[in-house]
């Protein structure tokens, strides 16, 4: 979908979305896709086109000399005990002085398959934009992301969701408290991770400066009054249920005076930002959403210069 058009039937893309959300199993997915096979577009071709290609979607190499990246495990006493994540800072922030520069932090929360290469790549993109990014893996205590999205989804479904939330809350608080953080953090994420960003906004109050959820479920209504973060919402206009709920989501934020901005991106399906899944990716709106996210986070997490 890189040019805003699709060669794969929209119904097959929807089947893939249902499959990765665990609504249907692999057999049902393959069986469903076969119904849309035509000459020159077999079921296997469609399935291959829908599966993520993480090499294709990589924008910043793991070995890029402009970043410093490492894996860090932190305690999560109210969750699963600990959570491991991918920490990335720009090399320039630490190379010019004995004292590391204090940067805003960005928590980058994965989809419902664990910390896959796409999410790590997004963390590296934030580092190149002069943020410190931390991408936790909720699958830590079951071995981490297994290298396969389907298996990752199965592991994800096996975990206690409440403890998972506590793991991510611990990660956010750890990021904010780091000596090389300027004390302001933001959260972004995709699908499950987008919902987590909305949830953390309600749970963390003034401890979260901003959030930019991508196609995530809305903050629970009872938590909206506690939001102090500036919320930037990204949904695809073709994303069914979430697009239908967008007006109510905006209205709830307005009702409680939450600083916010919302985008219902045209010609965009669920997962439109994910360039590792080309048939869902919309190059134009993904670039626009990314640029607006960086502007939003810069606006709300950088300490204004003294005047």
CSV table of C-alpha atoms in Angstrom, one decimal:
chain,number,residue,atom,x,y,z
A,1,UNK,CA,0.0,0.0,0.0
A,2,UNK,CA,3.0,2.2,-0.3
A,3,UNK,CA,1.5,4.4,-3.0
A,4,UNK,CA,-2.0,4.5,-1.5
A,5,UNK,CA,-3.3,1.7,-3.6
A,6,UNK,CA,-3.7,-2.1,-3.1
A,7,UNK,CA,-3.2,-5.0,-5.3
A,8,UNK,CA,-4.2,-7.4,-2.5
A,9,UNK,CA,-8.0,-7.5,-1.9
A,10,UNK,CA,-9.1,-5.4,1.1
A,11,UNK,CA,-10.9,-8.4,2.5
A,12,UNK,CA,-7.6,-10.3,2.7
A,13,UNK,CA,-5.9,-7.4,4.5
A,14,UNK,CA,-8.8,-7.5,7.0
A,15,UNK,CA,-8.3,-11.2,7.5
A,16,UNK,CA,-4.6,-10.6,8.2
A,17,UNK,CA,-5.6,-7.9,10.8
A,18,UNK,CA,-8.0,-10.4,12.5
A,19,UNK,CA,-5.3,-13.1,12.4
A,20,UNK,CA,-2.6,-11.0,14.1
A,21,UNK,CA,-5.1,-9.9,16.7
A,22,UNK,CA,-5.8,-13.5,17.6
A,23,UNK,CA,-9.5,-13.4,16.4
A,24,UNK,CA,-8.9,-16.3,14.0
A,25,UNK,CA,-6.2,-19.0,13.9
A,26,UNK,CA,-3.7,-19.7,11.2
A,27,UNK,CA,-5.9,-22.3,9.5
A,28,UNK,CA,-8.8,-20.0,9.3
A,29,UNK,CA,-6.6,-17.2,8.0
A,30,UNK,CA,-5.1,-19.4,5.2
A,31,UNK,CA,-8.6,-20.8,4.4
A,32,UNK,CA,-10.1,-17.3,4.2
A,33,UNK,CA,-7.3,-15.9,2.0
A,34,UNK,CA,-7.7,-18.8,-0.5
A,35,UNK,CA,-11.1,-17.4,-1.3
A,36,UNK,CA,-9.5,-14.3,-2.9
A,37,UNK,CA,-7.0,-16.2,-5.0
A,38,UNK,CA,-7.2,-15.4,-8.7
A,39,UNK,CA,-5.0,-16.0,-11.7
A,40,UNK,CA,-1.6,-14.5,-11.0
A,41,UNK,CA,-2.5,-13.9,-7.4
A,42,UNK,CA,-2.5,-17.3,-5.6
A,43,UNK,CA,-3.3,-17.8,-1.9
A,44,UNK,CA,0.5,-18.3,-1.2
A,45,UNK,CA,1.3,-15.1,-3.0
A,46,UNK,CA,-1.3,-13.1,-1.0
A,47,UNK,CA,-0.1,-14.6,2.3
A,48,UNK,CA,3.6,-13.9,1.5
A,49,UNK,CA,2.6,-10.3,0.6
A,50,UNK,CA,0.7,-9.9,3.9
A,51,UNK,CA,3.5,-11.3,6.2
A,52,UNK,CA,5.9,-8.8,7.7
A,53,UNK,CA,9.2,-8.3,6.0
A,54,UNK,CA,11.4,-6.7,8.7
A,55,UNK,CA,14.4,-6.3,6.5
A,56,UNK,CA,12.3,-4.3,4.0
A,57,UNK,CA,10.9,-2.1,6.7
A,58,UNK,CA,14.2,-1.3,8.4
A,59,UNK,CA,15.0,2.4,8.1
A,60,UNK,CA,17.9,2.7,10.6
A,61,UNK,CA,20.4,-0.1,10.8
A,62,UNK,CA,21.2,-1.7,14.1
A,63,UNK,CA,24.8,-0.9,13.7
A,64,UNK,CA,24.2,2.7,12.7
A,65,UNK,CA,27.1,4.8,14.1
A,66,UNK,CA,24.8,7.7,14.9
A,67,UNK,CA,23.1,5.8,17.8
A,68,UNK,CA,24.1,3.9,21.0
A,69,UNK,CA,21.8,0.9,21.7
A,70,UNK,CA,21.7,-1.7,24.4
A,71,UNK,CA,19.3,-4.1,26.1
A,72,UNK,CA,18.4,-3.3,29.7
A,73,UNK,CA,16.5,-5.4,32.2
A,74,UNK,CA,14.7,-3.5,34.9
A,75,UNK,CA,12.7,-4.6,38.0
A,76,UNK,CA,8.9,-4.8,37.9
A,77,UNK,CA,7.8,-5.9,41.4
A,78,UNK,CA,4.1,-5.3,40.7
A,79,UNK,CA,4.2,-7.0,37.3
A,80,UNK,CA,6.0,-10.1,36.2
A,81,UNK,CA,9.1,-9.4,38.2
A,82,UNK,CA,11.2,-7.8,35.5
A,83,UNK,CA,11.0,-6.5,32.0
A,84,UNK,CA,13.8,-6.2,29.4
A,85,UNK,CA,13.9,-3.5,26.8
A,86,UNK,CA,15.8,-1.9,24.0
A,87,UNK,CA,17.4,1.5,25.0
A,88,UNK,CA,18.6,3.8,22.3
A,89,UNK,CA,20.2,7.2,22.5
A,90,UNK,CA,21.8,9.4,19.9
A,91,UNK,CA,25.6,9.0,19.8
A,92,UNK,CA,26.0,12.8,19.6
A,93,UNK,CA,24.3,13.2,23.0
A,94,UNK,CA,27.0,11.3,24.8
A,95,UNK,CA,30.1,11.9,22.7
A,96,UNK,CA,30.9,15.5,23.3
A,97,UNK,CA,31.1,15.7,27.1
A,98,UNK,CA,31.9,13.5,30.1
A,99,UNK,CA,28.4,14.2,31.3
A,100,UNK,CA,25.6,12.6,29.1
A,101,UNK,CA,23.1,15.1,27.7
A,102,UNK,CA,19.7,15.0,29.3
A,103,UNK,CA,17.1,14.1,26.7
A,104,UNK,CA,13.4,13.6,26.7
A,105,UNK,CA,12.4,10.0,26.9
A,106,UNK,CA,10.0,8.1,24.6
A,107,UNK,CA,8.5,4.8,25.6
A,108,UNK,CA,7.8,2.8,22.4
A,109,UNK,CA,5.3,0.0,23.0
A,110,UNK,CA,5.0,-2.9,20.6
A,111,UNK,CA,1.9,-4.6,19.1
A,112,UNK,CA,0.5,-7.8,20.6
A,113,UNK,CA,3.4,-9.9,19.4
A,114,UNK,CA,6.3,-8.7,21.5
A,115,UNK,CA,9.3,-6.5,20.7
A,116,UNK,CA,9.8,-7.3,17.0
A,117,UNK,CA,12.4,-5.7,14.7
A,118,UNK,CA,9.9,-3.0,13.5
A,119,UNK,CA,9.4,-1.6,17.0
A,120,UNK,CA,13.1,-1.6,17.6
A,121,UNK,CA,13.6,0.3,14.3
A,122,UNK,CA,11.1,2.9,15.5
A,123,UNK,CA,13.1,3.3,18.7
A,124,UNK,CA,16.2,4.0,16.6
A,125,UNK,CA,14.3,6.5,14.5
A,126,UNK,CA,13.5,8.4,17.7
A,127,UNK,CA,17.1,8.4,18.7
A,128,UNK,CA,18.0,10.0,15.4
A,129,UNK,CA,15.5,12.7,16.2
A,130,UNK,CA,17.4,13.4,19.4
A,131,UNK,CA,15.2,11.5,21.9
A,132,UNK,CA,16.1,8.7,24.3
A,133,UNK,CA,13.9,5.8,23.4
A,134,UNK,CA,13.1,2.7,25.4
A,135,UNK,CA,11.1,-0.2,23.8
A,136,UNK,CA,10.2,-2.8,26.4
A,137,UNK,CA,9.3,-6.4,25.6
A,138,UNK,CA,6.2,-7.7,27.5
A,139,UNK,CA,7.3,-11.2,26.6
A,140,UNK,CA,10.4,-11.0,28.7
A,141,UNK,CA,9.4,-13.6,31.3
A,142,UNK,CA,8.4,-16.1,28.6
A,143,UNK,CA,11.7,-15.8,26.7
A,144,UNK,CA,11.1,-12.6,24.8
A,145,UNK,CA,10.0,-12.0,21.3
A,146,UNK,CA,10.5,-15.5,19.6
A,147,UNK,CA,11.4,-14.2,16.1
A,148,UNK,CA,8.0,-15.2,14.8
A,149,UNK,CA,4.9,-13.0,15.0
A,150,UNK,CA,2.4,-15.8,15.2
A,151,UNK,CA,4.3,-17.5,18.1
A,152,UNK,CA,4.8,-14.1,19.7
A,153,UNK,CA,1.0,-13.5,19.6
A,154,UNK,CA,0.4,-16.9,21.3
A,155,UNK,CA,2.9,-16.0,24.0
A,156,UNK,CA,1.4,-12.6,24.4
A,157,UNK,CA,-2.1,-14.1,24.9
A,158,UNK,CA,-0.8,-16.4,27.7
A,159,UNK,CA,0.3,-13.6,29.9
A,160,UNK,CA,-1.6,-11.7,32.7
A,161,UNK,CA,-2.7,-8.4,31.1
A,162,UNK,CA,-2.8,-6.6,34.4
A,163,UNK,CA,0.7,-7.6,35.3
A,164,UNK,CA,1.8,-6.6,31.7
A,165,UNK,CA,0.4,-3.1,32.3
A,166,UNK,CA,2.4,-2.9,35.5
A,167,UNK,CA,5.5,-4.0,33.6
A,168,UNK,CA,5.1,-1.1,31.2
A,169,UNK,CA,4.3,1.3,33.9
A,170,UNK,CA,7.6,0.3,35.6
A,171,UNK,CA,9.4,0.8,32.3
A,172,UNK,CA,7.9,4.3,31.9
A,173,UNK,CA,8.8,5.4,35.5
A,174,UNK,CA,12.3,3.9,35.1
A,175,UNK,CA,12.8,5.9,31.9
A,176,UNK,CA,11.6,9.2,33.5
A,177,UNK,CA,13.9,8.7,36.5
A,178,UNK,CA,17.1,8.1,34.6
A,179,UNK,CA,19.8,10.7,35.2
A,180,UNK,CA,20.3,11.2,31.4
A,181,UNK,CA,16.5,12.0,31.0
A,182,UNK,CA,15.4,15.6,31.2
A,183,UNK,CA,12.5,14.4,33.4
A,184,UNK,CA,9.9,14.5,30.7
A,185,UNK,CA,8.7,11.4,28.8
A,186,UNK,CA,6.2,10.6,26.1
A,187,UNK,CA,4.6,7.3,25.1
A,188,UNK,CA,3.8,6.0,21.7
A,189,UNK,CA,2.8,2.6,20.4
A,190,UNK,CA,0.9,0.6,17.9
A,191,UNK,CA,-2.4,-1.2,18.2
A,192,UNK,CA,-1.9,-2.8,21.7
A,193,UNK,CA,0.9,-0.3,22.3
A,194,UNK,CA,-1.3,2.5,21.2
A,195,UNK,CA,-3.9,1.4,23.7
A,196,UNK,CA,-1.2,1.2,26.4
A,197,UNK,CA,-0.1,4.8,25.6
A,198,UNK,CA,-3.7,6.0,26.2
A,199,UNK,CA,-4.0,3.9,29.4
A,200,UNK,CA,-0.7,5.2,30.8
A,201,UNK,CA,-1.8,8.8,30.1
A,202,UNK,CA,-4.7,8.1,32.5
A,203,UNK,CA,-2.6,6.2,35.0
A,204,UNK,CA,0.4,8.5,35.2
A,205,UNK,CA,-1.1,11.9,35.3
A,206,UNK,CA,1.5,14.6,35.4
A,207,UNK,CA,4.3,12.0,35.1
A,208,UNK,CA,3.6,11.7,31.4
A,209,UNK,CA,4.1,14.7,29.2
A,210,UNK,CA,2.7,13.5,25.9
A,211,UNK,CA,1.3,10.5,24.1
A,212,UNK,CA,0.9,9.6,20.4
A,213,UNK,CA,-1.1,6.4,20.2
A,214,UNK,CA,-1.3,4.8,16.8
A,215,UNK,CA,-4.6,2.9,16.2
A,216,UNK,CA,-5.0,2.1,19.9
A,217,UNK,CA,-8.0,1.7,22.0
A,218,UNK,CA,-9.1,4.8,23.9
A,219,UNK,CA,-8.3,5.6,27.5
A,220,UNK,CA,-10.9,4.1,29.8
A,221,UNK,CA,-13.5,6.9,30.5
A,222,UNK,CA,-13.0,6.8,34.3
A,223,UNK,CA,-9.3,7.6,33.8
A,224,UNK,CA,-9.7,10.5,31.3
A,225,UNK,CA,-10.1,13.2,34.0
A,226,UNK,CA,-6.7,12.3,35.3
A,227,UNK,CA,-4.9,12.9,32.0
A,228,UNK,CA,-2.3,15.7,32.1
A,229,UNK,CA,-0.4,14.6,29.0
A,230,UNK,CA,-1.0,16.2,25.6
A,231,UNK,CA,-2.6,13.5,23.4
A,232,UNK,CA,-2.0,13.1,19.7
A,233,UNK,CA,-4.3,10.4,18.2
A,234,UNK,CA,-3.6,8.5,15.0
A,235,UNK,CA,-6.2,6.3,13.3
A,236,UNK,CA,-6.7,5.1,9.8
A,237,UNK,CA,-9.9,6.2,8.2
A,238,UNK,CA,-10.4,2.6,6.9
A,239,UNK,CA,-9.8,1.1,10.3
A,240,UNK,CA,-13.4,0.0,11.0
A,241,UNK,CA,-14.2,-0.1,14.7
A,242,UNK,CA,-11.5,2.3,15.8
A,243,UNK,CA,-12.4,4.8,13.1
A,244,UNK,CA,-16.0,4.6,14.1
A,245,UNK,CA,-15.1,5.3,17.7
A,246,UNK,CA,-12.8,8.2,16.9
A,247,UNK,CA,-15.5,11.0,17.3
A,248,UNK,CA,-16.4,9.7,20.8
A,249,UNK,CA,-12.8,9.5,21.8
A,250,UNK,CA,-12.2,13.1,20.8
A,251,UNK,CA,-15.4,14.2,22.5
A,252,UNK,CA,-14.3,12.6,25.8
A,253,UNK,CA,-11.0,14.4,25.8
A,254,UNK,CA,-12.7,17.7,25.0
A,255,UNK,CA,-15.2,17.2,27.8
A,256,UNK,CA,-12.4,17.0,30.3
A,257,UNK,CA,-10.2,19.7,28.9
A,258,UNK,CA,-7.4,17.5,27.8
A,259,UNK,CA,-4.9,19.0,25.4
A,260,UNK,CA,-5.3,16.9,22.3
A,261,UNK,CA,-5.2,16.6,18.5
A,262,UNK,CA,-6.7,13.8,16.4
A,263,UNK,CA,-6.1,12.5,12.9
A,264,UNK,CA,-8.2,10.1,10.9
A,265,UNK,CA,-5.7,9.5,8.1
A,266,UNK,CA,-7.3,9.0,4.7
A,267,UNK,CA,-6.9,5.8,2.6
A,268,UNK,CA,-5.2,4.1,5.6
A,269,UNK,CA,-6.0,0.8,7.2
A,270,UNK,CA,-5.1,-0.7,10.6
A,271,UNK,CA,-1.3,-0.8,10.7
A,272,UNK,CA,-0.8,1.9,8.1
A,273,UNK,CA,2.4,3.1,9.8
A,274,UNK,CA,4.1,-0.3,9.7
A,275,UNK,CA,6.4,-0.4,6.7
A,276,UNK,CA,7.3,-4.0,7.4
A,277,UNK,CA,3.8,-5.0,6.2
A,278,UNK,CA,3.7,-3.4,2.7
A,279,UNK,CA,0.1,-4.2,2.0
A,280,UNK,CA,-1.0,-2.2,5.0
A,281,UNK,CA,1.6,0.5,4.9
A,282,UNK,CA,0.7,3.9,3.5
A,283,UNK,CA,3.9,5.7,2.7
A,284,UNK,CA,2.2,9.2,2.5
A,285,UNK,CA,0.2,9.1,5.7
A,286,UNK,CA,2.8,7.3,7.7
A,287,UNK,CA,5.3,10.0,6.9
A,288,UNK,CA,2.8,12.7,7.8
A,289,UNK,CA,1.9,11.0,11.1
A,290,UNK,CA,5.6,10.5,12.0
A,291,UNK,CA,6.4,14.2,11.3
A,292,UNK,CA,3.5,15.3,13.4
A,293,UNK,CA,4.5,13.0,16.2
A,294,UNK,CA,8.0,14.4,16.3
A,295,UNK,CA,6.6,17.9,16.3
A,296,UNK,CA,4.2,17.0,19.1
A,297,UNK,CA,6.8,15.4,21.3
A,298,UNK,CA,9.3,18.2,20.7
A,299,UNK,CA,6.6,20.7,21.7
A,300,UNK,CA,5.6,19.0,24.9
A,301,UNK,CA,8.9,17.3,26.2
A,302,UNK,CA,11.6,19.9,25.6
A,303,UNK,CA,12.3,22.4,28.3
A,304,UNK,CA,11.8,25.9,26.7
A,305,UNK,CA,14.9,28.0,26.4
A,306,UNK,CA,15.3,30.7,29.0
A,307,UNK,CA,14.1,33.9,27.6
